[in-house]
PDB file of C-alpha atoms in Angstrom:
ATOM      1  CA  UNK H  23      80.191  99.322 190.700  1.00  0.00           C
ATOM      2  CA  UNK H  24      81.830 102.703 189.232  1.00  0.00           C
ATOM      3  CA  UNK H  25      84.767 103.264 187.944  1.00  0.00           C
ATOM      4  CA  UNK H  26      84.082 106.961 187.726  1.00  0.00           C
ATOM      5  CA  UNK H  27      86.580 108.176 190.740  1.00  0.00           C
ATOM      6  CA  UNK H  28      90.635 108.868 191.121  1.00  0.00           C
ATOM      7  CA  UNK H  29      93.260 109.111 194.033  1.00  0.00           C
ATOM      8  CA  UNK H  30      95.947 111.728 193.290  1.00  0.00           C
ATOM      9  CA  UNK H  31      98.510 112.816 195.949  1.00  0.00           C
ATOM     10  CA  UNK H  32     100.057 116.457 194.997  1.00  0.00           C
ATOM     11  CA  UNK H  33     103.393 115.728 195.889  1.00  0.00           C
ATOM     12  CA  UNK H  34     103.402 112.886 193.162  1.00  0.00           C
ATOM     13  CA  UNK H  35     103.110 115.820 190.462  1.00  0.00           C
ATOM     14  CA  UNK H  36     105.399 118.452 189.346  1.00  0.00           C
ATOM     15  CA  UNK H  37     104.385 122.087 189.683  1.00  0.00           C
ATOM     16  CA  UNK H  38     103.910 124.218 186.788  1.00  0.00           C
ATOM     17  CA  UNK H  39     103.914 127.896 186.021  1.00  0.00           C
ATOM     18  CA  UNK H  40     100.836 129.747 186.153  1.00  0.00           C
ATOM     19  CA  UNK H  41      99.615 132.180 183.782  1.00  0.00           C
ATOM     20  CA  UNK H  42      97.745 134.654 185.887  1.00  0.00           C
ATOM     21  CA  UNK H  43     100.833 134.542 189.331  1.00  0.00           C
ATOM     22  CA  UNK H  44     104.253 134.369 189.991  1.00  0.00           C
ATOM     23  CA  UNK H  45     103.756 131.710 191.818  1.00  0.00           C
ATOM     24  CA  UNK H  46     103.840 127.963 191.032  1.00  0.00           C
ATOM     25  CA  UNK H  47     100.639 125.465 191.077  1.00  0.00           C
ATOM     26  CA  UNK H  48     100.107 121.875 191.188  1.00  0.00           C
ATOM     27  CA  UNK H  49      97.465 121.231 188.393  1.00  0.00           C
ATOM     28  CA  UNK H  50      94.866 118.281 189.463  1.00  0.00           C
ATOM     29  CA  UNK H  51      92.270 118.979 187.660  1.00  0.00           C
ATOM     30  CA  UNK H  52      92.906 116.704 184.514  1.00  0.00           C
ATOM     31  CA  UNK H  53      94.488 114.301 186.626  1.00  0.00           C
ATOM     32  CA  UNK H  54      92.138 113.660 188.607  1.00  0.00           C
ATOM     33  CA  UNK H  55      89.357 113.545 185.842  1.00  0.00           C
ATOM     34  CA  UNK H  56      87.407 116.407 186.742  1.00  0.00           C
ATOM     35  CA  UNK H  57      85.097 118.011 184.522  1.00  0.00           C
ATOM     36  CA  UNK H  58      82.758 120.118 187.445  1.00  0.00           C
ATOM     37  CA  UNK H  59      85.747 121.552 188.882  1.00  0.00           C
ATOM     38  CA  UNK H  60      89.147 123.157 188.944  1.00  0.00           C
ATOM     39  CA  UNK H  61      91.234 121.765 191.324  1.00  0.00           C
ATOM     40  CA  UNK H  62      94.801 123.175 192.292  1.00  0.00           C
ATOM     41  CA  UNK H  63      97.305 122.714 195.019  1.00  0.00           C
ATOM     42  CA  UNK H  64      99.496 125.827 196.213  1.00  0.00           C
ATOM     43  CA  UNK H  65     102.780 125.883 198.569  1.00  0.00           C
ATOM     44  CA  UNK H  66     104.176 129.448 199.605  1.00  0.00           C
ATOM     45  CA  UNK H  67     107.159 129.931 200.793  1.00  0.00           C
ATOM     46  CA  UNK H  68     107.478 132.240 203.819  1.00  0.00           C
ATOM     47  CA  UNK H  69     106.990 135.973 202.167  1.00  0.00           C
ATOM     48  CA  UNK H  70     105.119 134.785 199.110  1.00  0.00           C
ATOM     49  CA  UNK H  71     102.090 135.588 197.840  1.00  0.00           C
ATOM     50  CA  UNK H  72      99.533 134.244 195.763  1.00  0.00           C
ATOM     51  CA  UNK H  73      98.137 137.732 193.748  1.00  0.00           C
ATOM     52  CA  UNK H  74      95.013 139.136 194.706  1.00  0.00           C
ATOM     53  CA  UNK H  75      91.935 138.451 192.379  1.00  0.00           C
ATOM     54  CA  UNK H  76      88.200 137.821 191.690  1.00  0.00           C
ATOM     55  CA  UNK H  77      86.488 136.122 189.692  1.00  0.00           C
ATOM     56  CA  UNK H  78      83.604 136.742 187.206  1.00  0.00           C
ATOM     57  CA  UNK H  79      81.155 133.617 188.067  1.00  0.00           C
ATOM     58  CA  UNK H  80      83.680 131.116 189.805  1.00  0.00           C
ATOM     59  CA  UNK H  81      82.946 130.465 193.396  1.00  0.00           C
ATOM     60  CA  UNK H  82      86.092 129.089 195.222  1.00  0.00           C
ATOM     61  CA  UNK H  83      86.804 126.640 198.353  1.00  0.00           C
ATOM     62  CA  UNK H  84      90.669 126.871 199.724  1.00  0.00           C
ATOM     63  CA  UNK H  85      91.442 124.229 201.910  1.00  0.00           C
ATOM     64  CA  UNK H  86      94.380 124.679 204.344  1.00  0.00           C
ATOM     65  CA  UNK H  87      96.613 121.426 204.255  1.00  0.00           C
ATOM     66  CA  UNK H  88      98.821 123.575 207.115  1.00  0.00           C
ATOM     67  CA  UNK H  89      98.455 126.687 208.916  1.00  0.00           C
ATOM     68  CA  UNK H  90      98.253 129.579 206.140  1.00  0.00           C
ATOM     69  CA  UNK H  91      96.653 132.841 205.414  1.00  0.00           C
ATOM     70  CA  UNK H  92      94.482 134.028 203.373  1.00  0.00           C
ATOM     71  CA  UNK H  93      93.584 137.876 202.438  1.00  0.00           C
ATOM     72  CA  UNK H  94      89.928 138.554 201.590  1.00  0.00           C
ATOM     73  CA  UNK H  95      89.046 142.811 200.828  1.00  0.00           C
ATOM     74  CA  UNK H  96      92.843 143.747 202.224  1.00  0.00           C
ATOM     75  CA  UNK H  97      92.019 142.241 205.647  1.00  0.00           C
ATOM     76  CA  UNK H  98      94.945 138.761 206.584  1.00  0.00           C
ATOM     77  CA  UNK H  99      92.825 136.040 208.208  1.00  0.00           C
ATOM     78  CA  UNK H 100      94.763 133.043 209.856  1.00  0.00           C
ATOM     79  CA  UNK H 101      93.627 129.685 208.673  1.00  0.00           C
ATOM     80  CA  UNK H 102      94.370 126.491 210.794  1.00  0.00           C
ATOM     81  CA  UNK H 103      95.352 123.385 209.247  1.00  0.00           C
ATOM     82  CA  UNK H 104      92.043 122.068 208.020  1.00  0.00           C
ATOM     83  CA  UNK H 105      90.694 125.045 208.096  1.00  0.00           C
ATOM     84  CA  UNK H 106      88.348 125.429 204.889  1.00  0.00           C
ATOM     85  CA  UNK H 107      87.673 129.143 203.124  1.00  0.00           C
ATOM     86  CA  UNK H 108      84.717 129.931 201.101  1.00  0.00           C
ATOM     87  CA  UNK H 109      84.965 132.737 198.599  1.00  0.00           C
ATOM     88  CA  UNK H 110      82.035 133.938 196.149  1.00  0.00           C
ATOM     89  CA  UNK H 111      83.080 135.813 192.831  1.00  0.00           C
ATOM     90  CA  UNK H 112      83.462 139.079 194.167  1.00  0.00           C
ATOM     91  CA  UNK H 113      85.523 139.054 196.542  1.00  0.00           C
ATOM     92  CA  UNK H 114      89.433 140.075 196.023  1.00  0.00           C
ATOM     93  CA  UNK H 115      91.306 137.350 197.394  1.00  0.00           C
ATOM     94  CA  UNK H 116      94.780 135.879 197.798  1.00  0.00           C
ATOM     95  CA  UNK H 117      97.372 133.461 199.913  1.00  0.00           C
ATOM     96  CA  UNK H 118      99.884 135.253 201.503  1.00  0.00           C
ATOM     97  CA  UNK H 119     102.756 133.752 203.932  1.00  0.00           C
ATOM     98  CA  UNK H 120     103.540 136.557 206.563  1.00  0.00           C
ATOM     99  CA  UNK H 121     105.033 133.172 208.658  1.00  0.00           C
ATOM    100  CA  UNK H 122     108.543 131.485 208.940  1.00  0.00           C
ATOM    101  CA  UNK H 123     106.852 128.149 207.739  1.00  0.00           C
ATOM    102  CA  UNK H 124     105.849 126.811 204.567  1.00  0.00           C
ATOM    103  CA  UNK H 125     102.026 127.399 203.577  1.00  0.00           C
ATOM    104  CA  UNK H 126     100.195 124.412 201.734  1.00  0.00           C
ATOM    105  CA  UNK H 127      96.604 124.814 200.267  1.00  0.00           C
ATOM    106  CA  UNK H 128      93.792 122.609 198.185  1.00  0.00           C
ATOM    107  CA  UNK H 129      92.054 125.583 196.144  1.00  0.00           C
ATOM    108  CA  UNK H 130      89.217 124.154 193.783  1.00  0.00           C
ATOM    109  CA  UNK H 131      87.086 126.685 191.969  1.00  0.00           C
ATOM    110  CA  UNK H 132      83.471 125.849 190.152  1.00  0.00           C
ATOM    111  CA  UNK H 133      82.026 126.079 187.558  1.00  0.00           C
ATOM    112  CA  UNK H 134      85.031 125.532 185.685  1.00  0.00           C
ATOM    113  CA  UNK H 135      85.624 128.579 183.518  1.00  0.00           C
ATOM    114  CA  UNK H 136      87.831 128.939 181.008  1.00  0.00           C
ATOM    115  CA  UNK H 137      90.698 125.976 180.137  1.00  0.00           C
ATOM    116  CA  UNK H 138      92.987 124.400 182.534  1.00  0.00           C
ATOM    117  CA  UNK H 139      96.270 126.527 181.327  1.00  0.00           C
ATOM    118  CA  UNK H 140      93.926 129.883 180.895  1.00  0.00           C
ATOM    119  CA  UNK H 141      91.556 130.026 184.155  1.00  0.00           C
ATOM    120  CA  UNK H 142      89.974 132.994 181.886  1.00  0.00           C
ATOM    121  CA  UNK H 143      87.518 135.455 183.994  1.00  0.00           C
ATOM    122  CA  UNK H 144      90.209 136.121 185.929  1.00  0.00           C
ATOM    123  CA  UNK H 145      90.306 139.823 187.291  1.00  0.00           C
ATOM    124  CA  UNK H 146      93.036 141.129 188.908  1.00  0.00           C
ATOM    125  CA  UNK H 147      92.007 144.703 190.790  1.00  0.00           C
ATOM    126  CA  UNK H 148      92.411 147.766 189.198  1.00  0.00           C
ATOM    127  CA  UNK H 149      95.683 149.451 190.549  1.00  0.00           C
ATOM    128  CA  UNK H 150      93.555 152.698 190.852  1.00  0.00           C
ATOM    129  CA  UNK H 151      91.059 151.012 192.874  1.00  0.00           C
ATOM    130  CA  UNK H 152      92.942 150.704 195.722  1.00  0.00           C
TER     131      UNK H 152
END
């Protein structure tokens, strides 16, 4: 039988700053022992929002613990709780709370690029582009 497996609950951890946004993450990756993955939980206040961004190689999966939002290319899509998002490199994304309740997300990202305190590859739009 393997050993090769681990239960974490993100409310047992503290949040920590994160280099690339303003706001707050829970960091699971180490953890939970991945090596394939990055694995992060966000909460956002009502009026926050996670800065938009791509990604050079790293595909992402956001997984809506509540009701949230997500903004993919400038357009706000509504996510229901369990809702799951699927984002390629390219496109600029971010979490964004337009709500009067608290936003919760699961966001893992693979492969795993760059370290777990530098996400590196991380590309934040061009303010001319827009």
């Amino acid at each position: 039988m393997s050993d090769d497996f681990a239960i974490v609950h993100y409310t047992d951890r503290e949040t920590e700053p994160f280099n690339e946004s303003a706001v707050e993450h829970v960091k699971l990756t180490a953890p939970l022992g991945a090596t394939e993955m990055r694995v992060n939980a966000v909460s956002l206040d009502p009026g926050e929002v996670l800065d938009p961004h791509a990604h050079e190689r790293q595909e992402e999966i956001y997984v809506a613990v509540t009701d949230g939002q997500v903004e993919i290319e400038g357009t706000v899509h509504d996510v229901p709780t369990g809702g799951v998002v699927r984002l390629g490199p390219d496109p600029v994304r971010g979490l964004c709370n337009d709500t009067d309740e608290t936003h919760v997300w699961i966001l893992l990202g693979a492969p795993p690029v760059g370290t777990v305190e530098n996400f590196g590859e991380y590309v934040l739009p061009d303010e001319t582009d827009g």
